One Martini backbone bead per residue (centre of mass of N, CA, C, O) as a GRO file, in nm:
protein
   99
    1MET     BB    1  -5.367   2.898   1.989
    2PRO     BB    2  -5.491   3.212   1.943
    3ASP     BB    3  -5.379   3.218   1.624
    4GLY     BB    4  -5.405   2.889   1.534
    5SER     BB    5  -5.152   2.778   1.624
    6THR     BB    6  -4.923   2.565   1.711
    7TYR     BB    7  -4.674   2.486   1.915
    8GLY     BB    8  -4.498   2.366   1.690
    9ASP     BB    9  -4.503   2.616   1.506
   10HIS     BB   10  -4.354   2.800   1.707
   11LEU     BB   11  -4.095   2.633   1.731
   12LYS     BB   12  -4.021   2.640   1.429
   13SER     BB   13  -4.002   2.947   1.407
   14LEU     BB   14  -3.777   2.986   1.614
   15ALA     BB   15  -3.570   2.803   1.472
   16ARG     BB   16  -3.557   2.971   1.205
   17GLN     BB   17  -3.457   3.234   1.385
   18GLY     BB   18  -3.233   3.102   1.594
   19GLU     BB   19  -3.361   2.993   1.837
   20LYS     BB   20  -3.333   2.875   2.150
   21ILE     BB   21  -3.466   2.575   2.278
   22LYS     BB   22  -3.612   2.508   2.590
   23LEU     BB   23  -3.653   2.210   2.730
   24PRO     BB   24  -3.772   2.014   2.942
   25ARG     BB   25  -3.637   1.757   3.125
   26ARG     BB   26  -3.928   1.721   3.219
   27LEU     BB   27  -4.232   1.620   3.237
   28PRO     BB   28  -4.505   1.748   3.311
   29ARG     BB   29  -4.737   1.616   3.514
   30ALA     BB   30  -4.993   1.704   3.343
   31LEU     BB   31  -4.872   1.535   3.075
   32GLN     BB   32  -4.851   1.231   3.142
   33PRO     BB   33  -5.128   1.115   3.042
   34VAL     BB   34  -5.079   1.191   2.745
   35TRP     BB   35  -4.818   1.032   2.700
   36ASP     BB   36  -4.928   0.756   2.780
   37ALA     BB   37  -5.149   0.746   2.565
   38PHE     BB   38  -4.975   0.775   2.318
   39GLN     BB   39  -4.806   0.520   2.359
   40GLU     BB   40  -5.039   0.316   2.371
   41ILE     BB   41  -5.181   0.379   2.103
   42ARG     BB   42  -4.934   0.354   1.913
   43LYS     BB   43  -4.867   0.057   1.993
   44ARG     BB   44  -5.179  -0.039   1.893
   45THR     BB   45  -5.126   0.049   1.603
   46PRO     BB   46  -5.164  -0.056   1.302
   47ALA     BB   47  -4.955  -0.064   1.015
   48GLY     BB   48  -4.946  -0.235   0.767
   49LEU     BB   49  -4.821  -0.028   0.507
   50GLY     BB   50  -4.818   0.173   0.751
   51LEU     BB   51  -4.855   0.443   0.911
   52SER     BB   52  -5.127   0.570   1.096
   53PRO     BB   53  -5.335   0.776   1.211
   54MET     BB   54  -5.476   0.886   1.472
   55THR     BB   55  -5.788   0.849   1.624
   56HIS     BB   56  -6.067   0.942   1.789
   57THR     BB   57  -6.158   0.653   1.851
   58GLN     BB   58  -5.903   0.566   2.000
   59ILE     BB   59  -5.920   0.777   2.221
   60GLU     BB   60  -6.202   0.707   2.323
   61SER     BB   61  -6.135   0.413   2.397
   62TYR     BB   62  -5.915   0.472   2.600
   63CYS     BB   63  -6.089   0.636   2.795
   64TRP     BB   64  -6.301   0.420   2.852
   65LEU     BB   65  -6.105   0.193   2.958
   66HIS     BB   66  -5.971   0.414   3.183
   67GLY     BB   67  -6.173   0.632   3.300
   68ILE     BB   68  -6.135   0.893   3.115
   69ARG     BB   69  -6.100   1.260   3.041
   70PHE     BB   70  -6.035   1.462   2.783
   71THR     BB   71  -5.955   1.742   2.665
   72SER     BB   72  -5.929   1.917   2.380
   73TRP     BB   73  -5.633   1.989   2.431
   74GLU     BB   74  -5.530   1.697   2.480
   75VAL     BB   75  -5.614   1.588   2.207
   76GLY     BB   76  -5.437   1.784   2.049
   77CYS     BB   77  -5.172   1.676   2.163
   78LEU     BB   78  -5.197   1.391   2.056
   79LEU     BB   79  -5.214   1.471   1.753
   80GLU     BB   80  -4.944   1.625   1.744
   81LEU     BB   81  -4.764   1.392   1.826
   82ASP     BB   82  -4.847   1.214   1.589
   83ASP     BB   83  -4.754   1.398   1.362
   84LEU     BB   84  -4.456   1.394   1.448
   85ALA     BB   85  -4.415   1.087   1.430
   86LEU     BB   86  -4.492   1.056   1.130
   87ALA     BB   87  -4.281   1.251   1.016
   88HIS     BB   88  -4.036   1.099   1.125
   89ALA     BB   89  -4.101   0.814   0.998
   90SER     BB   90  -4.096   0.932   0.687
   91LYS     BB   91  -3.810   0.959   0.701
   92LYS     BB   92  -3.511   0.925   0.608
   93PRO     BB   93  -3.232   0.815   0.758
   94ASP     BB   94  -3.052   1.066   0.673
   95GLU     BB   95  -3.251   1.281   0.792
   96LYS     BB   96  -3.247   1.187   1.092
   97SER     BB   97  -2.932   1.239   1.142
   98LYS     BB   98  -2.962   1.568   1.117
   99GLU     BB   99  -3.120   1.628   1.401
   0.00000   0.00000   0.00000
């Protein structure tokens, strides 16, 4: 975003202010490749002692293998999705049920 905040930061801010956030019922077609890449990379990321963040190398490898090139904005979306997934995964089960 122009102010340096992420889209997720803006959504969280609106939620704190009591704003109802309407999310699209379907993923916009332009974001489908990003979502597909996120799911594929996350599925192939070894867990070890716990989930680890997605790396730029993993994204680069995915793009090379699939013959695609993401913009820096799309890479940012992938990393933001991964941050959200890691934050959700790190919550205790009782915290997840409150969402």
